[in-house]
Amino acid sequence: MDLNIFMLAIIAANVIFSLKGFDDVSFFRKYEFHVGSIRSGEQIRMITSGFLHVDIPHLAFNMLTLYFFAPIVYGYLGNLTFLLIYIGSLIFGSLLTMMFHKDEYSYRAVGASGAVTGILYSAILLEPNMSLYLFFIPIPIPAYLFGIGYLLYSIYGMKAKNDNIGHTAHFGGAIGGYVITLLKVPSMFTDNLLMVILLAVPIIILFIMAKQGKL
């Protein structure tokens, strides 16, 4: 079966679930990521929240990012691994969010950003030298520099806490994409060790800062 069907199914699920949430507040509240509810036993929210979005731009941005980078992942790794990275990254994002916000019982979040960031980081690991264009700037940026910069910015966002972006979920998703991709393609440790190390730098920085209580 062509994996494009899998990707389109994921996009369809996000669209259907999100549109339902836009019009039904009780539905949205029932399935969003909410620390208090998760700690009381509703762990399903750690997955369902990844299919809800705040508004159309939020949904569109995540799905477009998935659409552009998913082909790299399933082109290299195949159908099942693509799905594993998507769901695994969603879960990694939720777990890291719980780790950092476990005592904030009113903390809420929604969005596929963790899962999508996992796909993005996996794609960067697989094609680190591909060029990315950002914000209509006509200067190509190597994917690995973007990946490193993105996670460093996420650390800043986690520390600053001055916006409503789920930086922790993004970071957790990236860790998921990184770890699962390396588990599936261990030859990267010999074929492109430098890139594996470089892309791990922000992850190491995060856990050092967390251990030192700086986040």
mmCIF file of C-alpha atoms in Angstrom:
data_model
loop_
_atom_site.group_PDB
_atom_site.id
_atom_site.type_symbol
_atom_site.label_atom_id
_atom_site.label_comp_id
_atom_site.label_asym_id
_atom_site.label_seq_id
_atom_site.Cartn_x
_atom_site.Cartn_y
_atom_site.Cartn_z
ATOM 1 C CA MET A 1 0.000 0.000 0.000
ATOM 2 C CA ASP A 2 1.298 3.454 -0.912
ATOM 3 C CA LEU A 3 2.249 5.321 2.248
ATOM 4 C CA ASN A 4 0.752 8.487 0.818
ATOM 5 C CA ILE A 5 -2.501 6.937 1.971
ATOM 6 C CA PHE A 6 -1.112 6.756 5.506
ATOM 7 C CA MET A 7 -0.024 10.381 5.400
ATOM 8 C CA LEU A 8 -3.371 11.500 4.015
ATOM 9 C CA ALA A 9 -5.150 9.435 6.675
ATOM 10 C CA ILE A 10 -3.171 11.220 9.401
ATOM 11 C CA ILE A 11 -3.981 14.598 7.864
ATOM 12 C CA ALA A 12 -7.666 13.644 7.536
ATOM 13 C CA ALA A 13 -7.796 12.522 11.175
ATOM 14 C CA ASN A 14 -6.293 15.820 12.300
ATOM 15 C CA VAL A 15 -8.696 17.842 10.168
ATOM 16 C CA ILE A 16 -11.812 15.919 11.254
ATOM 17 C CA PHE A 17 -10.884 15.858 14.940
ATOM 18 C CA SER A 18 -9.873 19.534 14.938
ATOM 19 C CA LEU A 19 -12.991 20.739 13.117
ATOM 20 C CA LYS A 20 -15.116 18.872 15.639
ATOM 21 C CA GLY A 21 -13.198 20.590 18.426
ATOM 22 C CA PHE A 22 -13.673 24.023 16.865
ATOM 23 C CA ASP A 23 -17.457 23.665 17.099
ATOM 24 C CA ASP A 24 -17.795 21.594 20.275
ATOM 25 C CA VAL A 25 -16.133 23.024 23.374
ATOM 26 C CA SER A 26 -17.036 20.019 25.536
ATOM 27 C CA PHE A 27 -15.396 17.693 22.996
ATOM 28 C CA PHE A 28 -12.314 19.903 22.905
ATOM 29 C CA ARG A 29 -12.053 19.965 26.718
ATOM 30 C CA LYS A 30 -12.577 16.220 26.973
ATOM 31 C CA TYR A 31 -9.649 15.323 24.715
ATOM 32 C CA GLU A 32 -7.141 18.168 25.153
ATOM 33 C CA PHE A 33 -3.870 17.721 27.039
ATOM 34 C CA HIS A 34 -4.658 18.702 30.639
ATOM 35 C CA VAL A 35 -2.181 17.831 33.366
ATOM 36 C CA GLY A 36 -4.756 17.533 36.146
ATOM 37 C CA SER A 37 -6.965 15.172 34.149
ATOM 38 C CA ILE A 38 -4.011 13.072 32.971
ATOM 39 C CA ARG A 39 -2.716 12.702 36.514
ATOM 40 C CA SER A 40 -6.177 11.580 37.603
ATOM 41 C CA GLY A 41 -6.054 8.704 35.112
ATOM 42 C CA GLU A 42 -7.055 10.085 31.699
ATOM 43 C CA GLN A 43 -3.797 9.183 29.936
ATOM 44 C CA ILE A 44 -5.603 8.888 26.595
ATOM 45 C CA ARG A 45 -5.424 12.689 26.431
ATOM 46 C CA MET A 46 -1.680 12.378 25.823
ATOM 47 C CA ILE A 47 -2.555 10.981 22.389
ATOM 48 C CA THR A 48 -5.910 12.565 21.535
ATOM 49 C CA SER A 49 -4.593 16.082 22.210
ATOM 50 C CA GLY A 50 -2.229 15.552 19.277
ATOM 51 C CA PHE A 51 -5.190 15.557 16.890
ATOM 52 C CA LEU A 52 -6.782 18.777 18.178
ATOM 53 C CA HIS A 53 -5.804 22.310 17.165
ATOM 54 C CA VAL A 54 -6.610 25.815 18.367
ATOM 55 C CA ASP A 55 -7.597 27.240 14.975
ATOM 56 C CA ILE A 56 -7.257 26.816 11.217
ATOM 57 C CA PRO A 57 -3.779 28.448 10.917
ATOM 58 C CA HIS A 58 -2.456 26.177 13.679
ATOM 59 C CA LEU A 59 -3.867 23.122 11.911
ATOM 60 C CA ALA A 60 -2.721 24.242 8.461
ATOM 61 C CA PHE A 61 0.852 24.952 9.557
ATOM 62 C CA ASN A 62 1.257 21.524 11.155
ATOM 63 C CA MET A 63 -0.292 19.642 8.263
ATOM 64 C CA LEU A 64 1.714 21.518 5.624
ATOM 65 C CA THR A 65 4.932 20.792 7.514
ATOM 66 C CA LEU A 66 3.960 17.125 7.656
ATOM 67 C CA TYR A 67 3.099 17.117 3.958
ATOM 68 C CA PHE A 68 6.500 18.487 2.935
ATOM 69 C CA PHE A 69 8.728 16.379 5.185
ATOM 70 C CA ALA A 70 6.869 13.064 5.481
ATOM 71 C CA PRO A 71 7.937 11.889 1.977
ATOM 72 C CA ILE A 72 11.591 11.992 3.038
ATOM 73 C CA VAL A 73 10.906 9.793 6.047
ATOM 74 C CA TYR A 74 8.723 7.186 4.381
ATOM 75 C CA GLY A 75 10.906 7.297 1.263
ATOM 76 C CA TYR A 76 13.896 6.171 3.334
ATOM 77 C CA LEU A 77 12.259 4.109 6.061
ATOM 78 C CA GLY A 78 8.941 2.811 4.709
ATOM 79 C CA ASN A 79 5.344 2.838 5.855
ATOM 80 C CA LEU A 80 5.471 1.258 9.293
ATOM 81 C CA THR A 81 8.516 3.188 10.477
ATOM 82 C CA PHE A 82 6.953 6.458 9.330
ATOM 83 C CA LEU A 83 3.866 5.683 11.403
ATOM 84 C CA LEU A 84 6.031 4.573 14.327
ATOM 85 C CA ILE A 85 7.966 7.847 14.255
ATOM 86 C CA TYR A 86 4.769 9.919 14.021
ATOM 87 C CA ILE A 87 2.985 8.220 16.933
ATOM 88 C CA GLY A 88 6.199 7.728 18.905
ATOM 89 C CA SER A 89 7.088 11.411 18.582
ATOM 90 C CA LEU A 90 3.581 12.409 19.657
ATOM 91 C CA ILE A 91 4.019 10.282 22.794
ATOM 92 C CA PHE A 92 7.565 11.540 23.428
ATOM 93 C CA GLY A 93 6.248 15.114 23.216
ATOM 94 C CA SER A 94 3.476 14.399 25.709
ATOM 95 C CA LEU A 95 5.829 12.584 28.085
ATOM 96 C CA LEU A 96 8.360 15.423 28.087
ATOM 97 C CA THR A 97 5.545 17.908 28.618
ATOM 98 C CA MET A 98 4.363 15.918 31.625
ATOM 99 C CA MET A 99 7.915 15.738 32.931
ATOM 100 C CA PHE A 100 8.296 19.516 32.889
ATOM 101 C CA HIS A 101 4.718 20.505 33.826
ATOM 102 C CA LYS A 102 3.623 17.663 36.118
ATOM 103 C CA ASP A 103 2.949 20.034 39.034
ATOM 104 C CA GLU A 104 1.027 22.572 36.930
ATOM 105 C CA TYR A 105 -2.391 20.948 37.217
ATOM 106 C CA SER A 106 -4.098 23.568 35.046
ATOM 107 C CA TYR A 107 -1.595 23.276 32.178
ATOM 108 C CA ARG A 108 -3.367 22.657 28.858
ATOM 109 C CA ALA A 109 -2.093 22.062 25.335
ATOM 110 C CA VAL A 110 -3.238 20.774 21.937
ATOM 111 C CA GLY A 111 -1.722 20.206 18.533
ATOM 112 C CA ALA A 112 0.179 17.762 16.334
ATOM 113 C CA SER A 113 3.361 19.795 16.716
ATOM 114 C CA GLY A 114 5.206 17.112 18.720
ATOM 115 C CA ALA A 115 4.477 14.404 16.154
ATOM 116 C CA VAL A 116 5.206 16.691 13.216
ATOM 117 C CA THR A 117 8.458 17.940 14.752
ATOM 118 C CA GLY A 118 9.505 14.299 15.156
ATOM 119 C CA ILE A 119 8.961 13.762 11.432
ATOM 120 C CA LEU A 120 10.834 16.982 10.676
ATOM 121 C CA TYR A 121 13.822 16.016 12.833
ATOM 122 C CA SER A 122 13.868 12.517 11.367
ATOM 123 C CA ALA A 123 13.906 14.020 7.866
ATOM 124 C CA ILE A 124 16.777 16.321 8.847
ATOM 125 C CA LEU A 125 18.728 13.374 10.242
ATOM 126 C CA LEU A 126 18.156 11.443 7.014
ATOM 127 C CA GLU A 127 18.905 14.419 4.721
ATOM 128 C CA PRO A 128 20.983 16.841 6.828
ATOM 129 C CA ASN A 129 22.360 18.755 3.855
ATOM 130 C CA MET A 130 19.058 19.530 2.165
ATOM 131 C CA SER A 131 18.313 23.237 1.943
ATOM 132 C CA LEU A 132 15.394 24.957 3.638
ATOM 133 C CA TYR A 133 13.959 28.385 2.895
ATOM 134 C CA LEU A 134 12.363 30.238 5.796
ATOM 135 C CA PHE A 135 9.978 33.176 5.872
ATOM 136 C CA PHE A 136 10.514 33.869 2.191
ATOM 137 C CA ILE A 137 14.212 34.637 2.757
ATOM 138 C CA PRO A 138 15.955 33.753 -0.535
ATOM 139 C CA ILE A 139 18.947 32.232 1.242
ATOM 140 C CA PRO A 140 19.034 28.447 1.663
ATOM 141 C CA ILE A 141 19.717 27.172 5.185
ATOM 142 C CA PRO A 142 21.236 23.695 5.648
ATOM 143 C CA ALA A 143 18.657 21.486 7.318
ATOM 144 C CA TYR A 144 20.944 20.448 10.158
ATOM 145 C CA LEU A 145 21.583 24.093 11.126
ATOM 146 C CA PHE A 146 17.853 24.729 11.109
ATOM 147 C CA GLY A 147 17.249 21.649 13.285
ATOM 148 C CA ILE A 148 19.854 22.670 15.844
ATOM 149 C CA GLY A 149 18.666 26.280 15.871
ATOM 150 C CA TYR A 150 15.035 25.248 16.192
ATOM 151 C CA LEU A 151 15.687 23.144 19.276
ATOM 152 C CA LEU A 152 17.883 25.821 20.854
ATOM 153 C CA TYR A 153 15.018 28.264 20.309
ATOM 154 C CA SER A 154 12.661 25.735 21.900
ATOM 155 C CA ILE A 155 14.903 25.639 24.980
ATOM 156 C CA TYR A 156 14.742 29.432 25.116
ATOM 157 C CA GLY A 157 10.946 29.296 24.817
ATOM 158 C CA MET A 158 10.693 26.701 27.577
ATOM 159 C CA LYS A 159 12.803 28.869 29.862
ATOM 160 C CA ALA A 160 11.221 32.223 28.983
ATOM 161 C CA LYS A 161 7.594 31.010 29.120
ATOM 162 C CA ASN A 162 6.483 34.193 27.396
ATOM 163 C CA ASP A 163 4.174 32.727 24.738
ATOM 164 C CA ASN A 164 1.511 30.045 24.264
ATOM 165 C CA ILE A 165 3.631 27.769 22.076
ATOM 166 C CA GLY A 166 4.142 24.195 23.300
ATOM 167 C CA HIS A 167 7.933 24.280 23.081
ATOM 168 C CA THR A 168 8.255 21.261 25.377
ATOM 169 C CA ALA A 169 6.107 19.094 23.103
ATOM 170 C CA HIS A 170 8.133 20.233 20.079
ATOM 171 C CA PHE A 171 11.347 19.262 21.808
ATOM 172 C CA GLY A 172 9.988 15.917 22.988
ATOM 173 C CA GLY A 173 8.777 15.151 19.493
ATOM 174 C CA ALA A 174 12.202 15.950 18.059
ATOM 175 C CA ILE A 175 13.793 13.573 20.575
ATOM 176 C CA GLY A 176 11.324 10.886 19.496
ATOM 177 C CA GLY A 177 12.124 11.375 15.816
ATOM 178 C CA TYR A 178 15.856 11.381 16.530
ATOM 179 C CA VAL A 179 15.901 8.285 18.738
ATOM 180 C CA ILE A 180 13.542 6.137 16.652
ATOM 181 C CA THR A 181 15.331 7.005 13.405
ATOM 182 C CA LEU A 182 18.704 6.032 14.871
ATOM 183 C CA LEU A 183 17.268 2.808 16.261
ATOM 184 C CA LYS A 184 15.966 1.957 12.799
ATOM 185 C CA VAL A 185 19.123 3.084 10.976
ATOM 186 C CA PRO A 186 22.043 2.398 13.353
ATOM 187 C CA SER A 187 24.441 2.595 10.400
ATOM 188 C CA MET A 188 24.211 6.392 10.765
ATOM 189 C CA PHE A 189 26.584 6.113 13.715
ATOM 190 C CA THR A 190 29.318 5.024 11.318
ATOM 191 C CA ASP A 191 28.169 6.643 8.080
ATOM 192 C CA ASN A 192 27.496 10.140 9.459
ATOM 193 C CA LEU A 193 28.635 10.237 13.075
ATOM 194 C CA LEU A 194 29.406 13.963 13.051
ATOM 195 C CA MET A 195 25.841 14.838 12.071
ATOM 196 C CA VAL A 196 24.417 12.454 14.676
ATOM 197 C CA ILE A 197 26.499 14.210 17.337
ATOM 198 C CA LEU A 198 25.665 17.729 16.130
ATOM 199 C CA LEU A 199 21.922 17.063 16.137
ATOM 200 C CA ALA A 200 22.225 15.631 19.654
ATOM 201 C CA VAL A 201 23.824 18.815 21.060
ATOM 202 C CA PRO A 202 20.537 20.662 21.838
ATOM 203 C CA ILE A 203 19.108 17.506 23.451
ATOM 204 C CA ILE A 204 22.164 17.196 25.710
ATOM 205 C CA ILE A 205 21.959 20.907 26.590
ATOM 206 C CA LEU A 206 18.289 20.524 27.519
ATOM 207 C CA PHE A 207 18.885 17.707 29.984
ATOM 208 C CA ILE A 208 21.940 19.395 31.504
ATOM 209 C CA MET A 209 19.904 22.569 32.086
ATOM 210 C CA ALA A 210 17.018 20.527 33.490
ATOM 211 C CA LYS A 211 19.326 18.682 35.866
ATOM 212 C CA GLN A 212 20.792 21.990 37.022
ATOM 213 C CA GLY A 213 17.301 23.386 37.601
ATOM 214 C CA LYS A 214 17.667 26.099 34.982
ATOM 215 C CA LEU A 215 14.382 25.301 33.215
#
